[in-house]
XYZ file of C-alpha atoms in Angstrom:
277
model
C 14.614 18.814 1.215
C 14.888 15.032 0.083
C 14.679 15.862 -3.371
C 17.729 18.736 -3.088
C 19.887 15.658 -1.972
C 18.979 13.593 -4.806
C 19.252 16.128 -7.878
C 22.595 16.195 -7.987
C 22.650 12.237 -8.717
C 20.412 12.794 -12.052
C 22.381 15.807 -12.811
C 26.063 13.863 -12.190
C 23.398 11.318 -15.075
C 23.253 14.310 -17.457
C 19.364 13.203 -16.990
C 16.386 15.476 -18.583
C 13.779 16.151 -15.761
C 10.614 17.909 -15.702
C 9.955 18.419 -12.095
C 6.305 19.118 -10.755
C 5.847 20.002 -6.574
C 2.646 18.881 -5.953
C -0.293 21.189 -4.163
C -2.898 19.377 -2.712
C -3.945 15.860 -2.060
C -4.624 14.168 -5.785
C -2.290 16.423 -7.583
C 0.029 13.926 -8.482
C -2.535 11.807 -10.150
C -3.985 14.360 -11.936
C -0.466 15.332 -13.115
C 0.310 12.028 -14.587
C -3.041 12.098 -16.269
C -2.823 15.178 -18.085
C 0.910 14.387 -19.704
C 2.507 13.125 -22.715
C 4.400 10.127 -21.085
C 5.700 8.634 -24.561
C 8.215 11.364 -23.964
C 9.553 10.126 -20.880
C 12.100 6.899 -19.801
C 10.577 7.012 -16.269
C 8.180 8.660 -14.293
C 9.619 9.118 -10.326
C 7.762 9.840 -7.140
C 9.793 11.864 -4.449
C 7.521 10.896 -1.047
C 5.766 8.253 0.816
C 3.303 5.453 -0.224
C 0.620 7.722 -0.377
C 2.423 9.544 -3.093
C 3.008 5.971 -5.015
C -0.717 5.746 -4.757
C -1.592 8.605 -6.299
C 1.409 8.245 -9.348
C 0.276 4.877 -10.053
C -3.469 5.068 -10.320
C -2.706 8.127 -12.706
C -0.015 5.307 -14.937
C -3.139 3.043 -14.492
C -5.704 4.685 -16.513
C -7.599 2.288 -18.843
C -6.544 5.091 -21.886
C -3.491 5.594 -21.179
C -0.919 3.594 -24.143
C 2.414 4.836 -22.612
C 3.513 3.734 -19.149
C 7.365 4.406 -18.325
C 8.907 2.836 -15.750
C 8.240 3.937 -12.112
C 11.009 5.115 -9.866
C 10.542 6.496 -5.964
C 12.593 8.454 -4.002
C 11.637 7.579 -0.115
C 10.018 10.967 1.514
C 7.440 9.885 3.262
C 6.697 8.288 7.334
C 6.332 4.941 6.305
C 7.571 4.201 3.151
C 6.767 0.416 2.824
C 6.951 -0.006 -0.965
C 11.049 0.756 -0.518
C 11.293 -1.333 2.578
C 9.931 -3.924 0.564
C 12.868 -3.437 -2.127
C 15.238 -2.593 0.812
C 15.905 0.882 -0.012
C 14.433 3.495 2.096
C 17.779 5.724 1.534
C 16.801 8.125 -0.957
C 20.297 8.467 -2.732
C 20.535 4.623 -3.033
C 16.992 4.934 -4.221
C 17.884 7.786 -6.801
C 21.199 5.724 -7.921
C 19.285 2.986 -8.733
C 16.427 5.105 -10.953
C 19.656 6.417 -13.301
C 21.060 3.173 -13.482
C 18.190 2.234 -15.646
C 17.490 -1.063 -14.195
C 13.823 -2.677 -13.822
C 11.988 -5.309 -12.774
C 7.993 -5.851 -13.210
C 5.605 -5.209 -10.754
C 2.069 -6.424 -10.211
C -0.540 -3.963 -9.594
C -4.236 -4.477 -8.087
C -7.141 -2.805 -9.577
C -9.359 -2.347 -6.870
C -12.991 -1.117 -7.418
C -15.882 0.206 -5.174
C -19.030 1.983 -5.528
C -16.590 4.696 -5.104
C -14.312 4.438 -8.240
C -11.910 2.015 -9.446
C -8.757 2.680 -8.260
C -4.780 0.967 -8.088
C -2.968 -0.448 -5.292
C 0.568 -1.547 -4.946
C 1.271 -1.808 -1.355
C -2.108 -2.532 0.604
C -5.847 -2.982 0.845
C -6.530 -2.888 4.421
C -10.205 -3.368 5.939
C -11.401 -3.491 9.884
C -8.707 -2.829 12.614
C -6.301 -1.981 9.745
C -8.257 0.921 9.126
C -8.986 2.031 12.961
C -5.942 1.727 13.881
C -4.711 3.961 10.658
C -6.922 6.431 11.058
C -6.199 6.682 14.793
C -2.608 7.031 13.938
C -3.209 9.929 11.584
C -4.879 11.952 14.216
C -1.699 11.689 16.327
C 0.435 12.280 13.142
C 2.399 15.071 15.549
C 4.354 12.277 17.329
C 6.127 10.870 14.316
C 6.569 7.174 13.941
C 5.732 5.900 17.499
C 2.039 7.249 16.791
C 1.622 3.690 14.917
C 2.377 1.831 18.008
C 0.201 4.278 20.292
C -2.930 3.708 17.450
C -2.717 0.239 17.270
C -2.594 -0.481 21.476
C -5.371 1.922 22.009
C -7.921 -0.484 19.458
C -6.298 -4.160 20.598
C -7.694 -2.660 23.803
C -11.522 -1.793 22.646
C -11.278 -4.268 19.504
C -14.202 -4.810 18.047
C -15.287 -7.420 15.056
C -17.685 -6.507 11.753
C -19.506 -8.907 10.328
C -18.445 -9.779 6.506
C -18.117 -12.318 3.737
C -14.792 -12.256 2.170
C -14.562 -13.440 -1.676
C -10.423 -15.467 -1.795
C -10.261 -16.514 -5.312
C -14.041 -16.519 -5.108
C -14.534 -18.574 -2.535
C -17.131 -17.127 0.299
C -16.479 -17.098 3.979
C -18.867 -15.573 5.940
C -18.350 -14.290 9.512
C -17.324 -11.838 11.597
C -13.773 -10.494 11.320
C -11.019 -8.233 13.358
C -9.223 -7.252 10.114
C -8.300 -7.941 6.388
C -5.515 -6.888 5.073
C -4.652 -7.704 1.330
C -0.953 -7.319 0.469
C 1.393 -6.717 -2.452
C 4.765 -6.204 -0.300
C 6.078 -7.723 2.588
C 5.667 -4.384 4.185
C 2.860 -2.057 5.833
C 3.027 0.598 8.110
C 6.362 1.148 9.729
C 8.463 -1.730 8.861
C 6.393 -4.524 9.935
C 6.379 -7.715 7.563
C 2.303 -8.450 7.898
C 2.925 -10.502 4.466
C 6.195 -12.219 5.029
C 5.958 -14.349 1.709
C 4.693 -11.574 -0.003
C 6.365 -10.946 -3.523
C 5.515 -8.081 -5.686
C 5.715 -10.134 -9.034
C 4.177 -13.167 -8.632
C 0.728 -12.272 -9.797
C -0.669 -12.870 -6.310
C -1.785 -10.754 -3.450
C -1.555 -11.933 0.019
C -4.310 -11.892 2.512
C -3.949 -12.077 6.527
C -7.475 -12.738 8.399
C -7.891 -12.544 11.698
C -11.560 -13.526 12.823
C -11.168 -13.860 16.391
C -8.435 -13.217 18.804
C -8.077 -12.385 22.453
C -5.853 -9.511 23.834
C -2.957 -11.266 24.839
C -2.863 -12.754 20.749
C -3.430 -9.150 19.727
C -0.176 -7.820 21.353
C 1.531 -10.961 20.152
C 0.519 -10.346 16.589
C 1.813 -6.524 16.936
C 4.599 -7.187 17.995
C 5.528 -10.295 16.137
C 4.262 -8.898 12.917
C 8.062 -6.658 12.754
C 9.883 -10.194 12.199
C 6.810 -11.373 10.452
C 6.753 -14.516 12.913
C 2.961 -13.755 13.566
C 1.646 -16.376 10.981
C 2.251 -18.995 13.593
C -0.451 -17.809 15.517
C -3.769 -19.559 15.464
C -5.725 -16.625 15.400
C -3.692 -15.600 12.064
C -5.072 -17.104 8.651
C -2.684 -16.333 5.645
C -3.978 -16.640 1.979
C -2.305 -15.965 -1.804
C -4.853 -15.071 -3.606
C -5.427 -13.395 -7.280
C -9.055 -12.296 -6.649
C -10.087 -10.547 -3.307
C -13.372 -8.932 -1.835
C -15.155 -7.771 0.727
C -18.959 -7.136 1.929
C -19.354 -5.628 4.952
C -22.797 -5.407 6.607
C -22.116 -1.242 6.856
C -20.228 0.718 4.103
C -16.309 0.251 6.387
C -13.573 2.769 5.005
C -10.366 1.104 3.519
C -7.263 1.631 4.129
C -5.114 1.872 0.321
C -1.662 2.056 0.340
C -1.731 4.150 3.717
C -4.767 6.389 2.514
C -7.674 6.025 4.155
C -10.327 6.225 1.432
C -13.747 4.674 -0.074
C -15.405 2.067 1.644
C -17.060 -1.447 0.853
C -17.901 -3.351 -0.644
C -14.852 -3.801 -2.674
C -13.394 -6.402 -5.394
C -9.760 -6.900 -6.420
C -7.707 -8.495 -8.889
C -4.257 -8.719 -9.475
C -2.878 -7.110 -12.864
C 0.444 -9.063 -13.357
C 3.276 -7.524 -13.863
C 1.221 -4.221 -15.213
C 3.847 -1.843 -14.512
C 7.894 -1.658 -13.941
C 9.502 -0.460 -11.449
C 13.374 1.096 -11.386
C 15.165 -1.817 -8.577
């Protein structure tokens, strides 16, 4: 439905498309993969973060010579690449793809025992995860399930016991949550990396080690204005090297996907792609 409000903006362009619906979860990668992209001025993602994901880790293969320019249309819950580029209106979005402007836009390889695999948005690790995967479950009530998920675990919180590699420097300890970021944005437009820029070759880290309940529910709620640094529970790093080992294999959260677990080790890959902006 998204994408029938945006075609006639390419087709007002006079632009070429090949258009793909995708089937199942990993399509979209495996679409990018198996095409010709030399013959393309742009590849374009109608959907959410997830979608990104899955578009830019295909763009990210170590064989692949060609990588057009990445444009997304907003389609998904969350969509906190766009709110980091304030545009989560698809035909602004889709105006803005045909008008041919770009700007670069750092990527992090990220690699597990898993697979190696490409974020853009986040790499999230401890109560990040919990309270995604929480929030999936309750997927039925929309956007408010992110609030519901994340009051249920600041209630029953519970800390893992890591060492975290910043720049590879080690600090061990036990830990709430991790979160490595590449936009200002995560989850439903709250600014956990307020200095957060997407081309400055840096990701930015937010550690929280210990924190009572009250500071929880202060850091949820003052993470929307991104005010929550100036807690002292709240330790805020920019970083171009980040890892984790956990004492059990944790899932991650990437990019709003909850998938392969620790440990983990990321760099960021400057300016490795451009985006339409």
């Amino acid at each position: 439905s998204v994408w029938d409000t945006v075609k006639p903006i390419f087709d007002a362009a006079e632009a070429m498309l090949h258009v793909h619906v995708t089937q199942y979860p990993g399509h979209a990668r495996e679409l990018i993969e198996n095409s010709r992209l030399d013959e393309y001025a742009g590849v374009c993602a109608v959907g959410g973060d997830g979608t990104i994901h899955e578009v830019v880790d295909g763009l990210m293969q170590p064989d692949r010579a060609v990588r057009p320019p990445l444009g997304v249309i907003p389609a998904g819950t969350g969509n906190s690449v766009l709110q980091h580029f304030d545009c989560t209106d698809p035909q602004i979005a889709a105006h803005r793809i045909v008008a041919g402007n770009t700007q670069p836009l750092d990527v992090i390889r990220v690699a597990t025992d898993h697979r190696v695999t490409h974020s853009v948005n986040i790499i999230g690790w401890g109560a990040v995860v919990d309270i995604n995967h929480t929030a999936e479950r309750l997927r039925a009530l929309g956007p408010p399930r992110y609030a519901l998920a994340a009051l249920s675990h600041i209630l029953r919180a519970r800390r893992r016991r890591a060492t975290l590699q910043l720049d590879g420097r080690a600090i061990a300890d036990e830990f709430l949550l991790a979160v490595a970021c590449n936009t200002k944005v995560t989850a439903k437009a709250k600014q956990h990396a307020p200095h957060a820029e997407t081309s400055d070759g840096k990701m930015d880290v937010i550690v929280v080690r210990r924190a009572s309940r009250m500071q929880l529910v202060k850091l949820f709620k003052m993470a929307y204005a991104g005010s929550h640094l100036s807690l002292p529970c709240v330790e805020y790093h920019q970083v171009k090297s980040f890892g984790i080992t956990s004492q059990s294999s944790d899932l991650l959260n990437l990019d709003g996907e909850l998938m392969n677990t620790t440990p983990l080790s990321a760099e960021v890959m400057p300016a490795a792609l451009r985006v339409f902006a």
